[in-house]
CSV table of C-alpha atoms and ligand atoms in Angstrom, one decimal:
chain,number,residue,atom,x,y,z
Z,1,GLY,CA,-0.2,-13.5,13.4
Z,2,LEU,CA,-1.3,-11.2,10.7
Z,3,GLY,CA,-3.3,-13.7,9.0
Z,4,GLN,CA,-5.9,-13.8,11.8
Z,5,ALA,CA,-6.1,-10.1,11.8
Z,6,SER,CA,-7.0,-10.2,8.1
Z,7,ASN,CA,-10.3,-8.6,8.6
Z,8,ARG,CA,-8.6,-5.8,10.5
Z,9,ARG,CA,-6.2,-4.9,7.7
Z,10,PRO,CA,-5.9,-1.2,7.0
Z,11,ARG,CA,-8.8,-0.4,4.7
Z,12,LEU,CA,-8.4,2.1,1.9
Z,13,LEU,CA,-10.9,3.6,-0.6
Z,14,LEU,CA,-9.8,5.3,-3.7
Z,15,MET,CA,-12.2,7.9,-5.0
Z,16,GLY,CA,-12.2,10.7,-7.6
Z,17,GLN,CA,-13.7,11.8,-10.9
Z,18,ARG,CA,-13.7,9.5,-13.8
Z,19,ARG,CA,-10.5,9.6,-15.9
Z,20,SER,CA,-8.6,11.0,-12.9
Z,21,GLY,CA,-6.5,7.9,-12.9
Z,22,LYS,CA,-7.9,5.5,-10.3
Z,23,SER,CA,-7.9,2.3,-12.3
Z,24,SER,CA,-4.4,3.1,-13.5
Z,25,ILE,CA,-3.2,3.7,-9.9
Z,26,SER,CA,-4.6,0.4,-8.8
Z,27,SER,CA,-3.3,-1.5,-11.8
Z,28,VAL,CA,0.2,-0.2,-11.4
Z,29,VAL,CA,0.4,-0.5,-7.7
Z,30,PHE,CA,-1.5,-3.7,-7.1
Z,31,HIS,CA,-1.1,-5.5,-10.4
Z,32,LYS,CA,2.4,-4.6,-11.6
Z,33,MET,CA,1.0,-3.2,-14.8
Z,34,PRO,CA,3.5,-1.1,-16.8
Z,35,PRO,CA,2.3,2.6,-16.6
Z,36,THR,CA,2.1,3.0,-20.4
Z,37,GLU,CA,-0.4,0.2,-20.6
Z,38,THR,CA,-2.9,2.1,-18.5
Z,39,LEU,CA,-3.7,4.1,-21.7
Z,40,PHE,CA,-5.8,1.2,-22.8
Z,41,LEU,CA,-7.5,0.5,-19.5
Z,42,GLU,CA,-11.3,0.6,-19.3
Z,43,SER,CA,-12.3,3.5,-17.1
Z,44,THR,CA,-13.8,2.3,-13.8
Z,45,THR,CA,-17.1,4.0,-14.7
Z,46,ARG,CA,-17.7,1.7,-17.6
Z,47,ILE,CA,-18.3,-1.2,-15.3
Z,48,GLN,CA,-20.8,0.9,-13.3
Z,49,LYS,CA,-24.4,1.1,-14.1
Z,50,ASP,CA,-25.8,2.1,-10.7
Z,51,PRO,CA,-24.6,5.6,-9.8
Z,52,ILE,CA,-23.8,4.3,-6.3
Z,53,GLN,CA,-22.1,1.0,-6.6
Z,54,LEU,CA,-18.9,-0.2,-5.1
Z,55,VAL,CA,-16.4,-1.6,-7.6
Z,56,PRO,CA,-14.1,-4.0,-5.8
Z,57,ILE,CA,-12.0,-4.5,-9.0
Z,58,PHE,CA,-9.0,-6.1,-7.4
Z,59,VAL,CA,-9.4,-9.5,-6.1
Z,60,LEU,CA,-7.2,-9.7,-3.1
Z,61,GLU,CA,-6.9,-13.5,-2.8
Z,62,ARG,CA,-5.0,-13.5,-6.1
Z,63,GLY,CA,-2.6,-16.3,-5.3
Z,64,PHE,CA,0.7,-14.5,-5.9
Z,65,ILE,CA,3.6,-17.0,-5.7
Z,66,ALA,CA,6.6,-15.5,-4.1
Z,67,ASN,CA,9.7,-17.6,-3.7
Z,68,ILE,CA,8.2,-20.7,-2.1
Z,69,TRP,CA,4.8,-20.3,-0.8
Z,70,LEU,CA,1.7,-18.4,-1.9
Z,71,LEU,CA,1.3,-14.9,-0.8
Z,72,HIS,CA,-2.4,-14.8,-0.5
Z,73,SER,CA,-3.0,-11.1,-0.4
Z,74,SER,CA,-1.8,-7.7,0.5
Z,75,PHE,CA,-1.3,-6.3,3.9
Z,76,MET,CA,-4.0,-3.8,3.1
Z,77,ASP,CA,-7.6,-4.0,2.0
Z,78,PHE,CA,-8.1,-1.8,-1.0
Z,79,GLN,CA,-11.1,-0.8,-3.0
Z,80,VAL,CA,-11.8,1.7,-5.8
Z,81,TRP,CA,-14.9,3.8,-6.2
Z,82,ASP,CA,-15.8,6.4,-8.8
Z,83,PHE,CA,-17.2,9.6,-7.4
Z,84,PRO,CA,-20.9,8.8,-7.5
Z,85,GLY,CA,-22.2,12.4,-7.7
Z,86,GLN,CA,-23.6,13.6,-4.4
Z,87,LEU,CA,-22.9,11.3,-1.5
Z,88,ASN,CA,-26.2,11.2,0.4
Z,89,PHE,CA,-25.3,9.7,3.7
Z,90,LEU,CA,-28.9,9.7,4.8
Z,91,ASP,CA,-30.0,7.5,1.9
Z,92,PRO,CA,-31.5,4.5,3.7
Z,93,THR,CA,-31.1,2.2,0.7
Z,94,PHE,CA,-27.3,2.3,0.9
Z,95,ASP,CA,-25.3,0.8,3.6
Z,96,PHE,CA,-22.7,3.5,4.2
Z,97,ASP,CA,-21.5,2.0,7.4
Z,98,HIS,CA,-20.5,-1.1,5.5
Z,99,ILE,CA,-18.2,1.0,3.3
Z,100,PHE,CA,-17.1,3.8,5.6
Z,101,GLY,CA,-17.5,2.2,9.0
Z,102,GLU,CA,-14.1,0.6,9.1
Z,103,LEU,CA,-12.3,2.7,6.5
Z,104,GLY,CA,-8.9,3.9,7.5
Z,105,ALA,CA,-8.3,6.4,4.7
Z,106,LEU,CA,-10.1,7.9,1.9
Z,107,ILE,CA,-7.8,8.6,-1.0
Z,108,TRP,CA,-9.1,11.3,-3.4
Z,109,VAL,CA,-7.5,11.5,-6.8
Z,110,ILE,CA,-7.4,14.8,-8.6
Z,111,ASP,CA,-6.1,15.1,-12.2
Z,112,ALA,CA,-3.6,17.9,-12.0
Z,113,GLN,CA,-3.4,18.1,-15.8
Z,114,ASP,CA,-7.0,18.8,-16.1
Z,115,GLU,CA,-9.5,21.5,-15.0
Z,116,TYR,CA,-9.9,20.7,-11.3
Z,117,LEU,CA,-12.4,23.2,-9.9
Z,118,GLU,CA,-15.4,21.0,-10.2
Z,119,PRO,CA,-13.6,17.9,-8.9
Z,120,LEU,CA,-12.4,20.0,-6.1
Z,121,SER,CA,-15.8,21.1,-5.1
Z,122,ASN,CA,-16.9,17.4,-5.1
Z,123,LEU,CA,-14.0,16.6,-2.9
Z,124,HIS,CA,-15.1,19.4,-0.5
Z,125,THR,CA,-18.7,18.1,-0.4
Z,126,THR,CA,-17.4,14.6,0.4
Z,127,ILE,CA,-15.0,15.7,3.1
Z,128,ILE,CA,-17.8,17.7,4.8
Z,129,ALA,CA,-20.2,14.7,4.7
Z,130,ILE,CA,-17.5,12.2,5.9
Z,131,GLN,CA,-16.5,14.5,8.7
Z,132,ARG,CA,-20.0,14.6,10.0
Z,133,PHE,CA,-20.5,10.8,10.1
Z,134,TYR,CA,-17.0,9.3,10.1
Z,135,PRO,CA,-14.6,11.8,11.6
Z,136,ALA,CA,-11.9,9.2,12.2
Z,137,ILE,CA,-11.2,8.6,8.5
Z,138,ASN,CA,-8.0,10.1,7.2
Z,139,ILE,CA,-8.4,12.2,4.1
Z,140,GLU,CA,-5.6,11.9,1.7
Z,141,VAL,CA,-5.6,13.9,-1.6
Z,142,PHE,CA,-3.4,12.7,-4.4
Z,143,VAL,CA,-2.6,15.6,-6.7
Z,144,HIS,CA,-2.1,13.1,-9.6
Z,145,LYS,CA,-0.5,13.0,-13.1
Z,146,VAL,CA,2.1,15.5,-12.1
Z,147,ASP,CA,4.6,13.9,-14.4
Z,148,GLY,CA,3.7,16.3,-17.2
Z,149,LEU,CA,4.2,19.4,-15.0
Z,150,SER,CA,7.3,21.5,-14.2
Z,151,ASP,CA,8.4,21.4,-10.5
Z,152,GLU,CA,7.3,24.9,-10.0
Z,153,TYR,CA,3.9,24.3,-11.5
Z,154,LYS,CA,3.5,21.1,-9.4
Z,155,LEU,CA,3.9,23.0,-6.2
Z,156,ASP,CA,1.7,25.9,-7.3
Z,157,THR,CA,-1.1,23.5,-8.1
Z,158,GLN,CA,-0.7,21.7,-4.8
Z,159,ARG,CA,-0.7,25.0,-3.0
Z,160,ASP,CA,-3.8,26.2,-4.8
Z,161,ILE,CA,-5.7,23.0,-4.1
Z,162,MET,CA,-4.7,23.2,-0.4
Z,163,GLN,CA,-5.7,26.8,-0.1
Z,164,ARG,CA,-9.1,26.3,-1.7
Z,165,THR,CA,-9.8,23.3,0.4
Z,166,GLN,CA,-8.8,25.0,3.6
Z,167,ASP,CA,-11.0,28.0,2.8
Z,168,GLU,CA,-14.0,25.9,2.0
Z,169,LEU,CA,-13.6,23.8,5.2
Z,170,SER,CA,-13.2,27.0,7.3
Z,171,ASP,CA,-16.4,28.4,5.7
Z,172,ASN,CA,-18.1,25.3,7.0
Z,173,GLY,CA,-16.7,25.6,10.4
Z,174,LEU,CA,-14.3,22.7,9.9
Z,175,ASP,CA,-11.0,24.4,10.6
Z,176,ASN,CA,-9.4,21.5,12.4
Z,177,VAL,CA,-9.9,18.8,9.8
Z,178,GLN,CA,-6.6,17.3,8.8
Z,179,VAL,CA,-6.2,16.8,5.1
Z,180,SER,CA,-2.9,15.5,3.6
Z,181,TYR,CA,-1.7,16.1,0.1
Z,182,HIS,CA,0.7,14.1,-2.1
Z,183,LEU,CA,2.1,14.8,-5.5
Z,184,THR,CA,1.8,11.5,-7.5
Z,185,SER,CA,2.4,10.0,-10.8
Z,186,ILE,CA,2.2,6.4,-12.0
Z,187,TYR,CA,5.3,7.0,-14.2
Z,188,ASP,CA,7.7,7.1,-11.2
Z,189,HIS,CA,7.9,5.9,-7.6
Z,190,SER,CA,5.9,8.8,-6.2
Z,191,ILE,CA,2.7,6.8,-6.2
Z,192,PHE,CA,4.3,4.1,-4.1
Z,193,GLU,CA,5.8,6.7,-1.7
Z,194,ALA,CA,2.4,8.3,-1.3
Z,195,PHE,CA,0.8,4.9,-0.5
Z,196,SER,CA,3.5,4.2,2.0
Z,197,LYS,CA,2.8,7.4,3.9
Z,198,VAL,CA,-1.0,6.8,3.8
Z,199,ILE,CA,-0.5,3.2,5.1
Z,200,GLN,CA,2.0,4.1,7.8
Z,201,LYS,CA,-0.5,6.4,9.5
Z,202,LEU,CA,-2.9,3.4,9.8
Z,203,ILE,CA,-0.5,1.1,11.6
Z,204,PRO,CA,-0.7,1.7,15.3
Z,205,GLN,CA,2.5,-0.4,15.9
Z,206,LEU,CA,4.5,1.8,13.6
Z,207,GLY,CA,6.8,3.3,16.3
Z,208,THR,CA,7.6,-0.2,17.6
Z,209,LEU,CA,8.3,-1.5,14.1
Z,210,GLU,CA,10.7,1.4,13.5
Z,211,ASN,CA,12.5,0.8,16.7
Z,212,LEU,CA,12.9,-2.9,15.9
Z,213,LEU,CA,14.2,-2.0,12.5
Z,214,ASN,CA,16.7,0.5,14.1
Z,215,VAL,CA,17.9,-2.2,16.5
Z,216,LEU,CA,18.3,-4.7,13.6
Z,217,CYS,CA,20.2,-2.2,11.5
Z,218,SER,CA,22.7,-1.1,14.2
Z,219,ASN,CA,23.3,-4.7,15.4
Z,220,SER,CA,23.9,-6.1,11.9
Z,221,GLY,CA,25.7,-3.4,10.0
Z,222,ILE,CA,22.7,-2.7,7.8
Z,223,GLU,CA,22.5,0.7,6.2
Z,224,LYS,CA,18.8,0.7,5.3
Z,225,ALA,CA,16.0,-1.7,6.0
Z,226,PHE,CA,12.5,-1.7,4.6
Z,227,LEU,CA,9.5,-3.8,5.5
Z,228,PHE,CA,7.6,-4.2,2.3
Z,229,ASP,CA,4.1,-5.4,1.4
Z,230,VAL,CA,5.2,-7.8,-1.2
Z,231,LEU,CA,2.1,-7.7,-3.4
Z,232,SER,CA,2.0,-3.9,-3.8
Z,233,LYS,CA,5.7,-3.1,-3.2
Z,234,ILE,CA,4.6,-0.4,-0.7
Z,235,TYR,CA,6.8,-0.2,2.3
Z,236,ILE,CA,4.9,-0.1,5.6
Z,237,ALA,CA,7.9,0.7,7.8
Z,238,THR,CA,11.6,1.6,7.6
Z,239,ASP,CA,14.3,2.4,10.1
Z,240,SER,CA,14.7,6.1,11.0
Z,241,SER,CA,17.6,6.9,8.7
Z,242,PRO,CA,16.4,9.1,5.8
Z,243,VAL,CA,14.8,7.4,2.8
Z,244,ASP,CA,16.6,8.1,-0.4
Z,245,MET,CA,14.7,7.4,-3.5
Z,246,GLN,CA,17.5,5.4,-5.0
Z,247,SER,CA,17.7,2.8,-2.2
Z,248,TYR,CA,13.9,2.6,-2.2
Z,249,GLU,CA,13.9,2.0,-6.0
Z,250,ILE,CA,16.6,-0.7,-5.8
Z,251,CYS,CA,14.7,-2.6,-3.1
Z,252,SER,CA,11.4,-2.3,-4.9
Z,253,ASP,CA,13.0,-3.5,-8.1
Z,254,TYR,CA,14.5,-6.4,-6.2
Z,255,ILE,CA,11.1,-7.5,-5.0
Z,256,ASP,CA,10.0,-7.5,-8.7
Z,257,VAL,CA,12.9,-9.7,-9.6
Z,258,ILE,CA,12.2,-12.2,-6.8
Z,259,VAL,CA,8.5,-12.3,-7.5
Z,260,ASP,CA,9.1,-12.7,-11.3
Z,261,VAL,CA,11.6,-15.5,-10.8
Z,262,SER,CA,9.3,-17.3,-8.3
Z,263,GLU,CA,6.3,-16.9,-10.6
Z,264,ILE,CA,8.3,-18.8,-13.2
Z,265,TYR,CA,10.3,-21.2,-11.2
Z,266,GLY,CA,8.5,-21.3,-7.8
Z,267,TYR,CA,6.0,-23.8,-6.7
Z,268,ASP,CA,3.5,-24.1,-4.0
Z,269,ARG,CA,5.3,-26.4,-1.6
Z,270,LYS,CA,3.2,-28.0,1.0
Z,271,PRO,CA,4.4,-27.3,4.5
Z,272,GLN,CA,6.5,-30.1,5.7
Z,273,GLY,CA,4.9,-32.7,8.0
Z,274,GLN,CA,1.5,-31.8,6.9
Z,275,VAL,CA,-0.3,-35.0,5.9
Z,276,SER,CA,-3.2,-34.4,3.7
Z,277,SER,CA,-5.8,-36.9,4.5
Z,278,PRO,CA,-9.4,-36.5,3.2
Z,279,THR,CA,-10.8,-36.9,6.7
Z,280,SER,CA,-8.5,-34.5,8.5
Z,281,GLU,CA,-9.8,-31.1,9.1
Z,282,ALA,CA,-8.2,-28.1,7.5
Z,283,PRO,CA,-5.3,-26.9,9.6
Z,284,SER,CA,-6.1,-23.9,11.8
Z,285,GLU,CA,-4.5,-20.6,10.8
Z,286,THR,CA,-2.0,-20.7,13.7
Z,287,GLN,CA,-0.9,-24.2,12.7
Z,288,GLN,CA,-0.4,-23.1,9.2
Z,289,GLU,CA,1.5,-20.1,10.2
Z,290,GLU,CA,3.8,-22.0,12.5
Z,291,GLU,CA,4.6,-24.3,9.6
Z,292,GLU,CA,5.0,-21.5,7.2
Z,293,ALA,CA,7.4,-19.8,9.6
Z,294,THR,CA,9.9,-22.7,9.1
Z,295,LEU,CA,9.8,-22.1,5.3
Z,296,GLU,CA,10.5,-18.4,4.9
Z,297,ALA,CA,12.4,-17.6,1.8
Z,298,SER,CA,15.5,-15.5,1.7
Z,299,SER,CA,17.8,-14.2,-1.0
Z,300,ILE,CA,21.0,-12.3,-1.2
Z,301,ILE,CA,22.4,-10.4,-4.2
Z,302,ARG,CA,25.7,-8.5,-4.5
Z,303,LEU,CA,25.6,-5.2,-6.4
Z,304,GLN,CA,28.4,-3.9,-8.5
Z,305,ASN,CA,29.0,-0.9,-6.2
Z,306,GLY,CA,30.0,-3.2,-3.3
Z,307,MET,CA,26.6,-3.1,-1.7
Z,308,VAL,CA,24.5,-6.2,-0.8
Z,309,LEU,CA,20.7,-6.7,-0.9
Z,310,TYR,CA,19.3,-9.1,1.6
Z,311,LEU,CA,15.7,-10.2,1.4
Z,312,ARG,CA,13.7,-12.3,3.9
Z,313,GLU,CA,10.1,-13.1,3.8
Z,314,ILE,CA,8.5,-12.4,7.1
Z,315,ASN,CA,5.0,-13.6,6.8
Z,316,LYS,CA,2.5,-14.1,4.1
Z,317,TYR,CA,2.3,-10.4,3.3
Z,318,LEU,CA,5.5,-8.9,4.3
Z,319,ALA,CA,9.2,-9.1,3.3
Z,320,LEU,CA,12.2,-7.5,4.9
Z,321,ILE,CA,14.7,-6.0,2.5
Z,322,CYS,CA,18.1,-4.7,3.8
Z,323,LEU,CA,20.8,-2.7,2.0
Z,324,MET,CA,24.3,-3.2,3.5
Z,325,ARG,CA,28.0,-3.1,2.7
Z,326,LYS,CA,29.5,-6.3,1.6
Z,327,ASP,CA,31.7,-6.6,4.7
Z,328,SER,CA,28.5,-6.7,6.8
Z,329,ILE,CA,27.3,-9.8,5.1
Z,330,GLU,CA,30.6,-11.6,5.7
Z,331,ARG,CA,29.1,-12.3,9.1
Z,332,GLN,CA,26.0,-13.7,7.5
Z,333,GLY,CA,25.3,-16.0,10.5
Z,334,LEU,CA,24.9,-12.9,12.7
Z,335,VAL,CA,22.6,-11.2,10.2
Z,336,ASP,CA,20.5,-14.3,9.8
Z,337,PHE,CA,20.2,-14.6,13.5
Z,338,ASN,CA,19.3,-11.0,14.1
Z,339,VAL,CA,16.7,-11.1,11.3
Z,340,GLN,CA,15.2,-14.2,13.0
Z,341,VAL,CA,15.0,-12.3,16.3
Z,342,PHE,CA,13.4,-9.4,14.4
Z,343,GLN,CA,10.9,-11.7,12.8
Z,344,ASN,CA,9.9,-13.2,16.2
Z,345,ALA,CA,9.6,-9.8,17.7
Z,346,LEU,CA,7.4,-8.6,14.8
Z,347,GLN,CA,5.1,-11.6,15.3
Z,348,ARG,CA,4.6,-10.7,18.9
Z,349,VAL,CA,4.0,-7.0,18.1
Z,350,PHE,CA,1.1,-8.0,15.8
Z,351,GLU,CA,-0.2,-10.5,18.3
Z,352,VAL,CA,-0.3,-7.9,21.2
Z,353,GLY,CA,-1.8,-5.4,18.8
Z,354,ARG,CA,-4.9,-7.5,18.6
S,401,LIG,P1,-10.3,6.3,-13.8
S,401,LIG,O1,-11.5,6.6,-14.6
S,401,LIG,O2,-10.2,7.3,-12.7
S,401,LIG,O3,-10.2,4.9,-13.4
S,401,LIG,O4,-9.1,6.8,-14.7
S,401,LIG,P2,-8.1,5.8,-15.6
S,401,LIG,O5,-7.2,5.0,-14.7
S,401,LIG,O6,-8.9,5.1,-16.6
S,401,LIG,O7,-7.1,6.9,-16.2
S,401,LIG,C1,-7.4,7.8,-17.2
S,401,LIG,C2,-6.3,8.2,-18.1
S,401,LIG,O8,-5.3,8.8,-17.3
S,401,LIG,C3,-5.6,7.0,-18.7
S,401,LIG,O9,-5.3,7.3,-20.1
S,401,LIG,C4,-4.2,6.8,-18.0
S,401,LIG,O10,-3.2,6.4,-18.8
S,401,LIG,C5,-4.0,8.3,-17.6
S,401,LIG,N1,-3.1,8.4,-16.3
S,401,LIG,C6,-3.4,7.8,-15.2
S,401,LIG,N2,-2.4,8.1,-14.3
S,401,LIG,C7,-1.5,8.9,-14.9
S,401,LIG,C8,-0.3,9.6,-14.5
S,401,LIG,O11,0.2,9.5,-13.4
S,401,LIG,N3,0.2,10.4,-15.4
S,401,LIG,C9,-0.3,10.6,-16.7
S,401,LIG,N4,0.4,11.4,-17.5
S,401,LIG,N5,-1.4,9.9,-17.1
S,401,LIG,C10,-2.0,9.1,-16.2
């Protein structure tokens, strides 16, 4: 399953000037920190002494208890790096391959509330260098802190940044480089949306996942289904009906509730039938996963507006959350069965993917 592919998880690197919001983004997305508390965060640079030093602030094996068992980590591998001045890819003392060799996406954060010409020129230098040595990396620009800006100003800023970047790349003969832009803020769900889009591009099985979700929805009377990375609340796939912000927010809040409840009342239940004897070897990953598969947690909640939320943990990173009308859940046996089929199919998709 996914566990064995752990060193092949989509890898992301967050870069940008200091104070652009990198630590805040990682704390809000990966540590459930309330956005207002980021005001008191230490800037990432303060931890840095060496101008080129990777700062893996977020320990992924954090031991997050969700419902019954431990969610070890996120579906993605995530690191934060302050912009270190000039990136000299020829510097023999620094192992760039180690950092960029398996990187899926470089996320560059620009503070839209601040003067951005200099940060932008640093971005351009970086893209040009990365293009030369690691052309496969997706470049994703977060035009960040847009909560303080009017809608019109937001779009103008994004357009300006796009235009300047396009011009600079063209001047360097890089007309065909794809750069994506996202308007983000930690004060609403836009930061999660942006991460979802970034991650989805890195999942080769995305089309299959969407098809499986479509089949699940149409066979079970489900209106909307999301496959969430539980730790970050980023959805990695959804069925092809349009995403409306409100359903996304409800589902994401629901994960919060479940995780909170299980952090308080949950416990790390040993998989059944596993006898822990000091001489026995640690169970192999597949054995563990098979046992975990019999213990997946699920939860159903009825909303006042007649809708029902259905949650099922799929594996150690992912949970399925479905939004449906209450008459659909009257045939809960059918829904449960279809979800089980979905879960089995998903398992196979990720196995074949390897
Ligand atoms: P870093 O140096 O890039 O890690 O930046 P920090 O994460 O320390 O953020 C610098 C400041 O920007 C902090 O005071 C944050 O509260 C603030 N900040 C971060 N994200 C946002 C945002 O989306 N909107 C607003 N208004 N402020 C933000």
